[in-house]
Coordinates of C-alpha atoms and ligand atoms in Angstrom, one line a residue:
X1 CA 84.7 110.1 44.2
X2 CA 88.5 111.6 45.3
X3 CA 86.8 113.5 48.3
X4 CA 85.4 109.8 49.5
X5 CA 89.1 108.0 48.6
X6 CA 90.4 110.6 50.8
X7 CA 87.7 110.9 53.3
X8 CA 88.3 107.2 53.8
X9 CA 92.2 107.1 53.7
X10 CA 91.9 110.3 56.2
X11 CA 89.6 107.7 58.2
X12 CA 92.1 105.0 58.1
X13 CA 94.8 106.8 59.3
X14 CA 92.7 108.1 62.1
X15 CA 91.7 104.7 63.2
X16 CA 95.4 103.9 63.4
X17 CA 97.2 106.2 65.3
X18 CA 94.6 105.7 67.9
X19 CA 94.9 102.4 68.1
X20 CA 98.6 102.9 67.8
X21 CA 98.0 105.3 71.1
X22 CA 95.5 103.1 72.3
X23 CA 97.4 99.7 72.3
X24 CA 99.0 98.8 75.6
X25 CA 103.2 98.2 73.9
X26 CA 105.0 94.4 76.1
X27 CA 108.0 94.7 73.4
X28 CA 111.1 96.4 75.8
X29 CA 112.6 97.2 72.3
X30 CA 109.5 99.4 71.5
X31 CA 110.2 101.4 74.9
X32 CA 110.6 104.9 73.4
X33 CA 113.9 106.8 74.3
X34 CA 113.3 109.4 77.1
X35 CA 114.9 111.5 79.9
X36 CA 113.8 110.9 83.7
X37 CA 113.2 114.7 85.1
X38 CA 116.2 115.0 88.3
X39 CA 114.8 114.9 91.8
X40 CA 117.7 117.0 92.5
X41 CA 117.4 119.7 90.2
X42 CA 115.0 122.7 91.4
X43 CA 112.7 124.8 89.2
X44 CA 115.2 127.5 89.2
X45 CA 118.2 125.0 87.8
X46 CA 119.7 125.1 91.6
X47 CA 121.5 121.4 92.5
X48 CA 120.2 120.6 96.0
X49 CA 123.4 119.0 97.6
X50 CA 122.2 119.1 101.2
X51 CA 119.4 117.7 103.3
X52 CA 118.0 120.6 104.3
X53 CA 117.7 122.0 100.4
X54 CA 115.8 118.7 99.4
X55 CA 113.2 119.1 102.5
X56 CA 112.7 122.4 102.6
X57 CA 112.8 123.3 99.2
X58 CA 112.8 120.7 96.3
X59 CA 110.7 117.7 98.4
X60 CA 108.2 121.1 98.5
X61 CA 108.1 121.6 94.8
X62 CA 108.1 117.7 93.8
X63 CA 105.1 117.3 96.3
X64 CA 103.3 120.1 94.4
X65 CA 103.9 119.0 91.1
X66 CA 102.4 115.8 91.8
X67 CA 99.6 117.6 93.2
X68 CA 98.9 119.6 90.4
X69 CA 100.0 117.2 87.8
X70 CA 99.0 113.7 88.7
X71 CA 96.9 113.3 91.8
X72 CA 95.0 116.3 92.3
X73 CA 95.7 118.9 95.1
X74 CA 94.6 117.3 99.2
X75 CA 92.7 119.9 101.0
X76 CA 94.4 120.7 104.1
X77 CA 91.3 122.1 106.0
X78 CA 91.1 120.4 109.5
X79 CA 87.5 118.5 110.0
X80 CA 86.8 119.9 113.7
X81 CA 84.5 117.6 114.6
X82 CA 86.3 114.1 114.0
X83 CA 84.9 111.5 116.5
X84 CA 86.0 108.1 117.4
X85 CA 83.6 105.2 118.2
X86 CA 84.5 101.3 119.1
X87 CA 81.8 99.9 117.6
X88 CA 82.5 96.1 118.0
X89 CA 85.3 94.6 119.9
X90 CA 86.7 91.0 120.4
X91 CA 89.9 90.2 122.8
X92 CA 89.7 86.8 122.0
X93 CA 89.4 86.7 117.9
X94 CA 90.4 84.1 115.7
X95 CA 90.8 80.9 117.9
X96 CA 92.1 83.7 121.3
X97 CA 94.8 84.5 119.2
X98 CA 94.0 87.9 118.2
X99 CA 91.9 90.9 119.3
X100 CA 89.6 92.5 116.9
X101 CA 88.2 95.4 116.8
X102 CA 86.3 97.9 114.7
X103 CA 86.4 101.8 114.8
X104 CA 84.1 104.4 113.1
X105 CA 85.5 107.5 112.5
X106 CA 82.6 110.1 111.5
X107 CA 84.9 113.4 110.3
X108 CA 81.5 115.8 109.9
X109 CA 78.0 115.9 111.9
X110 CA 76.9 118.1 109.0
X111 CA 77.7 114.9 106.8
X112 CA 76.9 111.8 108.8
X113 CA 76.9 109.2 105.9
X114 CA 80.4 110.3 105.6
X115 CA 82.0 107.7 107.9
X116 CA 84.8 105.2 108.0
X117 CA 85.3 101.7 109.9
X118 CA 88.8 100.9 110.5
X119 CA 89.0 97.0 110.9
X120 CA 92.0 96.2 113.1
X121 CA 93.5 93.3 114.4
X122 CA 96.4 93.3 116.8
X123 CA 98.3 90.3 118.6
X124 CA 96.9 89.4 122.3
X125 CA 100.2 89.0 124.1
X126 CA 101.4 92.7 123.1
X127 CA 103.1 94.4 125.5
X128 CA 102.3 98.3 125.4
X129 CA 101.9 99.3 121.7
X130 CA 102.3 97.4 118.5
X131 CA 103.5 98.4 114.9
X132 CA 100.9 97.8 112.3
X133 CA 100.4 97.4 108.5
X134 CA 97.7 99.9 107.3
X135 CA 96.0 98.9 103.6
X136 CA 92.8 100.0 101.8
X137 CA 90.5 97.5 100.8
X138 CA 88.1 97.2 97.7
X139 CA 84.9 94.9 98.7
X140 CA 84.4 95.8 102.2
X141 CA 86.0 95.0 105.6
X142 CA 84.2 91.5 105.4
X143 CA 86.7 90.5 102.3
X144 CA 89.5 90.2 104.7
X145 CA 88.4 87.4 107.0
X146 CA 86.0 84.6 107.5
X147 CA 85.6 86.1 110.9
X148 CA 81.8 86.5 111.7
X149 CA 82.1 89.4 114.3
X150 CA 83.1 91.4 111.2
X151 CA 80.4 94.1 110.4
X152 CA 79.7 93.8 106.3
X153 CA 80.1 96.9 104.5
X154 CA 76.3 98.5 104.0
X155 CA 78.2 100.8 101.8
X156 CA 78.0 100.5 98.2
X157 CA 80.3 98.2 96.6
X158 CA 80.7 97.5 92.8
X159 CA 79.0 94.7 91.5
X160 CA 80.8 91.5 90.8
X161 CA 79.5 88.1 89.9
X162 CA 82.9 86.5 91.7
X163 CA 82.0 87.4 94.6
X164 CA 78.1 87.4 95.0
X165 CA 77.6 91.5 94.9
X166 CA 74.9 92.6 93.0
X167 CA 72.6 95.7 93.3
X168 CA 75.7 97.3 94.3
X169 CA 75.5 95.7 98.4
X170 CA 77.8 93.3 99.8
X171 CA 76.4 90.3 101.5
X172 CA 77.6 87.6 103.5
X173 CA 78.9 85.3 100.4
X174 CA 81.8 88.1 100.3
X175 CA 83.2 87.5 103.5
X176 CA 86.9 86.7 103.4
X177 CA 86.1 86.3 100.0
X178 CA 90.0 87.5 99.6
X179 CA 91.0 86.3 102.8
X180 CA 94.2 84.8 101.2
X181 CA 95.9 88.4 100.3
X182 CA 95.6 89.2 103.9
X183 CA 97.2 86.7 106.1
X184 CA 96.5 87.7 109.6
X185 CA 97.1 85.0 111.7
X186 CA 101.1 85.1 110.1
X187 CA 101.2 88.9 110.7
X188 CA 99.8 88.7 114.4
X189 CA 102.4 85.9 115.1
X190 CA 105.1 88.4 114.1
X191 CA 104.3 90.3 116.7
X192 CA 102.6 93.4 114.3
X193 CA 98.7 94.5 114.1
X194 CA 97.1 95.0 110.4
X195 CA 94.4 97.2 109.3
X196 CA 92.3 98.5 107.0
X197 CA 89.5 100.3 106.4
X198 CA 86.8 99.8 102.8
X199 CA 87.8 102.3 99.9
X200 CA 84.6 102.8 99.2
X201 CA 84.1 104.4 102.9
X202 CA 86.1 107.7 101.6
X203 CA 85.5 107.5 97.8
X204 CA 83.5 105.0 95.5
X205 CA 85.9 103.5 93.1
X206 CA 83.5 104.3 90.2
X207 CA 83.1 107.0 87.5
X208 CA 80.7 110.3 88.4
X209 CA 81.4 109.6 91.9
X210 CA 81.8 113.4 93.1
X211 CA 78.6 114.3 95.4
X212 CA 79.5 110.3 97.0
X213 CA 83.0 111.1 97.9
X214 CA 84.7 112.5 100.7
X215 CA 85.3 115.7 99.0
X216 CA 81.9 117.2 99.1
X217 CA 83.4 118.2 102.7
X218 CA 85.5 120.0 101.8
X219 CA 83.7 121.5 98.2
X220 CA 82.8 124.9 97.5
X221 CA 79.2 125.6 97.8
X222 CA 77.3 124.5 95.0
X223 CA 80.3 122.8 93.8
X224 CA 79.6 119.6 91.6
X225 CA 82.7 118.8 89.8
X226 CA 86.2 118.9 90.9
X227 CA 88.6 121.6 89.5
X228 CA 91.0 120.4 86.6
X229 CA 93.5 120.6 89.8
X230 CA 91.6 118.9 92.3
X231 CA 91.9 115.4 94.1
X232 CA 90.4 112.3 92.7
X233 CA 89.5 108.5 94.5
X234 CA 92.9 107.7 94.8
X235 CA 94.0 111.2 96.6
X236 CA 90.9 110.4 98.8
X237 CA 91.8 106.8 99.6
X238 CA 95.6 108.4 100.7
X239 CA 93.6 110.9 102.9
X240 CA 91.5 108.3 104.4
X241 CA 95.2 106.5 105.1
X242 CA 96.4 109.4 107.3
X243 CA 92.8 109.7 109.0
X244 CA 93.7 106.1 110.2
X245 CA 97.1 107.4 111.3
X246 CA 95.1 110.2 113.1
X247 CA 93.1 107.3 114.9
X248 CA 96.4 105.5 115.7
X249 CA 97.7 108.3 118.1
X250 CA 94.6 108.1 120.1
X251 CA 95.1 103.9 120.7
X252 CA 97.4 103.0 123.6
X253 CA 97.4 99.9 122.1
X254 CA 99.0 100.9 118.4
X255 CA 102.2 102.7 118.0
X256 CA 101.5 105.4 115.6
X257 CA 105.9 105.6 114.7
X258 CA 105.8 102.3 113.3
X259 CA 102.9 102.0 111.1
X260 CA 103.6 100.6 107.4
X261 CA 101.5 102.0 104.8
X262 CA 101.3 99.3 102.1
X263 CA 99.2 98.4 99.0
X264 CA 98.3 96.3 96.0
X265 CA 97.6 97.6 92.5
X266 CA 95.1 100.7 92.4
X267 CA 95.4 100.6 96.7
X268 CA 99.4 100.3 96.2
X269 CA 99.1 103.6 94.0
X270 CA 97.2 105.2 96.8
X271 CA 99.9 103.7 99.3
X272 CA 102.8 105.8 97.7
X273 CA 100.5 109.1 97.7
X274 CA 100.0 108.5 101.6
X275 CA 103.7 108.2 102.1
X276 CA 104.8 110.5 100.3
X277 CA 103.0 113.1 101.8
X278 CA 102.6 112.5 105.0
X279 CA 106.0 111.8 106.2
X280 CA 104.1 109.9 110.1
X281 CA 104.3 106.8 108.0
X282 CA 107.2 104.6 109.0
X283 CA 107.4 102.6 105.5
X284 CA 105.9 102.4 102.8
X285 CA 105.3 99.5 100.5
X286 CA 104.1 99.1 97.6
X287 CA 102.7 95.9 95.3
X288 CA 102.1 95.9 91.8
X289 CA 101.5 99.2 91.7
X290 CA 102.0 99.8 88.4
X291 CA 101.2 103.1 86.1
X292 CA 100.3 106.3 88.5
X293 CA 101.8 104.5 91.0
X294 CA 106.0 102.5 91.1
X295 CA 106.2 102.1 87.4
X296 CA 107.9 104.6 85.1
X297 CA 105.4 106.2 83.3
X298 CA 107.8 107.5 80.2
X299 CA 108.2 103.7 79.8
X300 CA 105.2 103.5 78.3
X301 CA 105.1 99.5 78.7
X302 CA 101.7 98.0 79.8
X303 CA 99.2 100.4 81.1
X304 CA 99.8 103.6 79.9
X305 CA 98.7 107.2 81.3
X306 CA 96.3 107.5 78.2
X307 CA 94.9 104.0 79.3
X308 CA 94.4 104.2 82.9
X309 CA 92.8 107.9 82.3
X310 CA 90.5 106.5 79.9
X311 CA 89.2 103.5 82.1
X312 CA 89.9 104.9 85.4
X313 CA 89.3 108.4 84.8
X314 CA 88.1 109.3 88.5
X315 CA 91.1 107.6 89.6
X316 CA 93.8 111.0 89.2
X317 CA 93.2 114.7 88.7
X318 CA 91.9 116.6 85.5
X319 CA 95.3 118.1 84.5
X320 CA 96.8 114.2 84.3
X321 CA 94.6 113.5 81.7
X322 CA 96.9 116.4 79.6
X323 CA 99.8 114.0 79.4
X324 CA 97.8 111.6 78.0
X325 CA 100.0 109.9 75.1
X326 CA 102.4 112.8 76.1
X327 CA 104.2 111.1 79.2
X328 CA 107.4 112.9 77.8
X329 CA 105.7 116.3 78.5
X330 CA 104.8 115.3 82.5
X331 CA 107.0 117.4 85.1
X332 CA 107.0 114.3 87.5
X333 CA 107.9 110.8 86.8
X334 CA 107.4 107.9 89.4
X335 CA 110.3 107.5 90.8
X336 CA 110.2 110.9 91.9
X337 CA 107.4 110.0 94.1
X338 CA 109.5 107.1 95.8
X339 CA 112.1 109.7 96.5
X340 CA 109.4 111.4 98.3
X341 CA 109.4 108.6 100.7
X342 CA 113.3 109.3 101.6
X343 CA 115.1 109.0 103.6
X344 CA 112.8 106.5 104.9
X345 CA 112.4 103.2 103.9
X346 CA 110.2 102.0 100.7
X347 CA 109.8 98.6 99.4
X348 CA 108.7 97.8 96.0
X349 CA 107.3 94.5 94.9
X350 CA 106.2 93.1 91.3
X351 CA 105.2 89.9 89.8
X352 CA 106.7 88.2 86.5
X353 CA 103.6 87.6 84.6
X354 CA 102.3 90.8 86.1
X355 CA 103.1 93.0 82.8
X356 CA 100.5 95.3 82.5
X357 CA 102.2 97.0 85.8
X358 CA 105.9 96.9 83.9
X359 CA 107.9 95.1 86.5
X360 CA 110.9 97.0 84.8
X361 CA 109.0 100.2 85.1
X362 CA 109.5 99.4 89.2
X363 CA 112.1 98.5 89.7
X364 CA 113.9 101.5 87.7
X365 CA 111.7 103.6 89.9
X366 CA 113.5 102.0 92.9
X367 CA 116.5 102.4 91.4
X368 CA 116.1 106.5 89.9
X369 CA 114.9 107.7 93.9
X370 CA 118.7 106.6 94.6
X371 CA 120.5 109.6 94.8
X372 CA 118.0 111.6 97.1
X373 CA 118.7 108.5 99.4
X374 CA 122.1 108.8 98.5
X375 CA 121.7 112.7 99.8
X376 CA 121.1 111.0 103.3
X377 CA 124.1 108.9 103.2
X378 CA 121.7 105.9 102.9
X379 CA 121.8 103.3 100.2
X380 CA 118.7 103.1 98.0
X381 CA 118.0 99.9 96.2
X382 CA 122.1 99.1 96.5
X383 CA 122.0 97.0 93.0
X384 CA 121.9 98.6 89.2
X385 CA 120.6 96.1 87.5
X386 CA 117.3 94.7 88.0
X387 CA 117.2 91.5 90.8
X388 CA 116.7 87.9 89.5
X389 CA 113.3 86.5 89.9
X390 CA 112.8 85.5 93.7
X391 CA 116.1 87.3 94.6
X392 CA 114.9 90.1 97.3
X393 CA 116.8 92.9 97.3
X394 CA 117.0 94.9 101.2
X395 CA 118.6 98.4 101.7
X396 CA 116.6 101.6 102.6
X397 CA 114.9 100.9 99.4
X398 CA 113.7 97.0 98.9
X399 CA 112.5 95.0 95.6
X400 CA 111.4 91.9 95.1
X401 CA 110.4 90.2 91.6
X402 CA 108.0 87.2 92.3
X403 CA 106.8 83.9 90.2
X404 CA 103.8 84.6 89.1
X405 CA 100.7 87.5 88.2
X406 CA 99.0 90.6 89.6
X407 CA 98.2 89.4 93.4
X408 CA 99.7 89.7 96.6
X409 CA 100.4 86.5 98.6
X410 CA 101.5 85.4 101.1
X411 CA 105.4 85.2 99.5
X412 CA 105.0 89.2 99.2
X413 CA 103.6 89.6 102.6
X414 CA 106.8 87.6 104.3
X415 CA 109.1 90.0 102.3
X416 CA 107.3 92.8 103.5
X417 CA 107.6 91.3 107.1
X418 CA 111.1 91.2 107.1
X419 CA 111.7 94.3 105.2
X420 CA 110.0 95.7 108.0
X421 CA 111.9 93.6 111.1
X422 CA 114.6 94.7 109.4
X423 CA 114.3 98.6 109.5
X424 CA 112.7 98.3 113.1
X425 CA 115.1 95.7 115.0
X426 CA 118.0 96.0 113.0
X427 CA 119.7 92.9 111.7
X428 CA 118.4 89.9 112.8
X429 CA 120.2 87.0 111.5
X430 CA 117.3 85.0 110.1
X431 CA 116.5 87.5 107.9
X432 CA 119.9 88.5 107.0
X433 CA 120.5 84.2 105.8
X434 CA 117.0 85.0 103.6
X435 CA 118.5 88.0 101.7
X436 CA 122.1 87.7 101.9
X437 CA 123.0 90.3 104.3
Ligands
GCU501 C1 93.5 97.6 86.5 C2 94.2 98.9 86.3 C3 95.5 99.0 87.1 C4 95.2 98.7 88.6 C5 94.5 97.3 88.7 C6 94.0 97.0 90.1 O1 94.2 96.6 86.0 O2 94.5 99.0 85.0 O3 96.1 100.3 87.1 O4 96.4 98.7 89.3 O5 93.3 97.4 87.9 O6 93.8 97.8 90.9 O7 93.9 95.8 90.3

């Protein structure tokens, strides 16, 4: 009888602290006390005070730590046989106002089901080349527009009742099925291109996913699992970024120096990877990014490393999954990886309602990659505490705090617009009115 009582009360207790573990915390005062690791502070204890210390030595060791740590290691083995096909084009898309077109890269003739289609729309009055906004996308190429000359994704895409996918294939009732999140008529009038390519292209955003992904190129034979080290989707969706930038410098028509990288929630997370390693992309912006991507993850408000590793867990390396419930113990924290991005620019965007990502979590991310800015004699976010709601913020680092939940739209998109006039032409005084320059 007192072996069951304390069977059962052993039980209890069990049940608890997992779901004490388990249970996403949206109370600030539960925020548990902790110490951000210093971006300027090498392994060896050394201060890095200069430029050239931060690049050549600590940016180094942050990059690998991330690597190791959070997104798995990116293989840096060249693909020889990368090849470029148009394979449908349109000078006079939406209404003559744009010009469409759609590029497959294939990266291995070994491999040919490993291909990508970069979707890409660029303004028809351009003179020479254009800066563009480079984002993944989740359903398909088709989600982006009502536009019928886009090719639907014969890929396989995750089932979803809201929009029409089942057996795991897209069909026509998803086309611009998210058309409002990308707004390319507005971006094309700016004067920039946009474009994208389907995640699912380079890695299947689903669990067991190795032999489908874009790492089987670069595998050990025999290989069926990735080492506790080794990249996951969102490391592959970053590669698949930088393949795009590859494209870019092959396109008169594109200017590969000004290309924003930018994304929203799970594709924002893969955004930051992108720029922070590969140092090609002009900005970088990201949206509700959230845990694993702008949002402290010591915070341990919303989404926490134990929860995105347990529903997502092909999303990051093996060894995150160690800090699980031990964010303390992690080597990295998020803002490091916006201080990754310095000195050039980064723009971070959250949503009110939008807690699960821990707005807070952001913006103190833009906030702690400050003094490696700082190191270039370049503001970072330029404020301490966190911006009222629908009060943009603009300095080498930008943050904005929207009405509303987990989306982007069309409010985010004119920030990131301007953010980007801004760093590109200077002052302009339109913009400067719009965020009190
Ligand atoms: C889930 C996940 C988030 C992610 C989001 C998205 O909510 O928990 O980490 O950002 O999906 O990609 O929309």
């Amino acid at each position: 009888m007192k072996i069951l009582k304390l069977v059962t009360i052993m039980l209890i207790c069990a049940v608890q602290s997992f779901a004490q573990e388990s249970a996403p915390n949206f109370d600030e005062t539960l925020v548990p006390f902790y110490t951000l690791p210093d971006p300027l502070t090498c392994m060896d204890g050394s201060k890095v005070t200069t430029t050239e210390k931060w690049t050549n030595v600590r940016r180094a060791e942050i990059l690998k730590l991330f690597s190791d740590n959070v997104y798995g290691v990116t293989p840096d083995g060249i693909l020889p046989e990368v090849s470029y096909e148009v394979i449908s084009e349109d000078r006079v898309a939406l209404n003559g106002k744009a010009i469409r077109k759609e590029v497959l890269v294939k990266f291995d003739k070994r491999y040919p089901e490993f291909n990508m289609s970069i979707l890409i729309y660029l303004p028809v009055c351009h003179k020479g080349s254009v800066p563009v906004f480079l984002a993944v996308n989740t359903l398909g190429n088709q989600e982006v527009s009502d536009d019928q000359g886009i090719i639907v994704t014969k890929k396989w895409v995750r089932n979803s009742e809201k929009y029409k996918i089942t057996n795991n294939s897209a069909t026509e009732a998803s086309r611009g099925a998210r058309s409002y999140r990308w707004p390319i008529e507005s971006i094309i009038e700016r004067g920039y291109g946009i474009a994208t390519f389907y995640c699912g292209d380079i890695d299947r955003d689903d669990k067991d996913d190795y032999s489908q992904g874009i790492q089987k190129l670069f595998a050990r034979e025999g290989q069926t699992k990735a080492d506790a080290n080794e990249w996951a989707a969102i490391g592959a969706w970053a590669w698949g970024l930088s393949r795009c930038l590859d494209y870019f410098e092959t396109d008169s028509e594109i200017d590969p120096a000004r290309v924003v990288v930018l994304g929203h929630s799970r594709t924002g997370k893969a955004a930051l990877w992108a720029g922070a390693q590969d140092t090609r992309f002009a900005v970088v912006i990201s949206n509700d990014s959230g845990c694993g991507g702008a949002a402290i993850s010591r915070r341990c408000f919303g989404e926490t490393v134990n929860l995105i590793n347990s529903k997502f867990p092909h999303w990051f390396c093996g060894n995150f999954k160690k800090f699980n419930n031990k964010e303390d113990q992690l080597p990295v924290d998020q803002h490091m990886l916006i201080a990754l991005i310095a000195p050039r620019p980064v723009y971070v965007a959250s949503a009110e309602d939008d807690r699960w990502s821990d707005p807070k979590g952001e913006f103190l991310s833009a906030k702690h990659a400050g003094p490696v800015y700082s190191l270039f004699g370049l503001k970072g976010v330029g404020v301490q505490d966190m911006p009222k709601v629908s009060q943009p913020v603009f300095n080498q680092i930008g943050y904005h705090i929207r009405k509303g939940g987990h989306d982007i739209l069309p409010y985010d998109w004119e920030y990131f617009m301007d953010f980007t006039d801004y760093h590109f032409y200077g002052k302009n005084s339109s913009i400067s009115q719009k965020v009190g320059l």
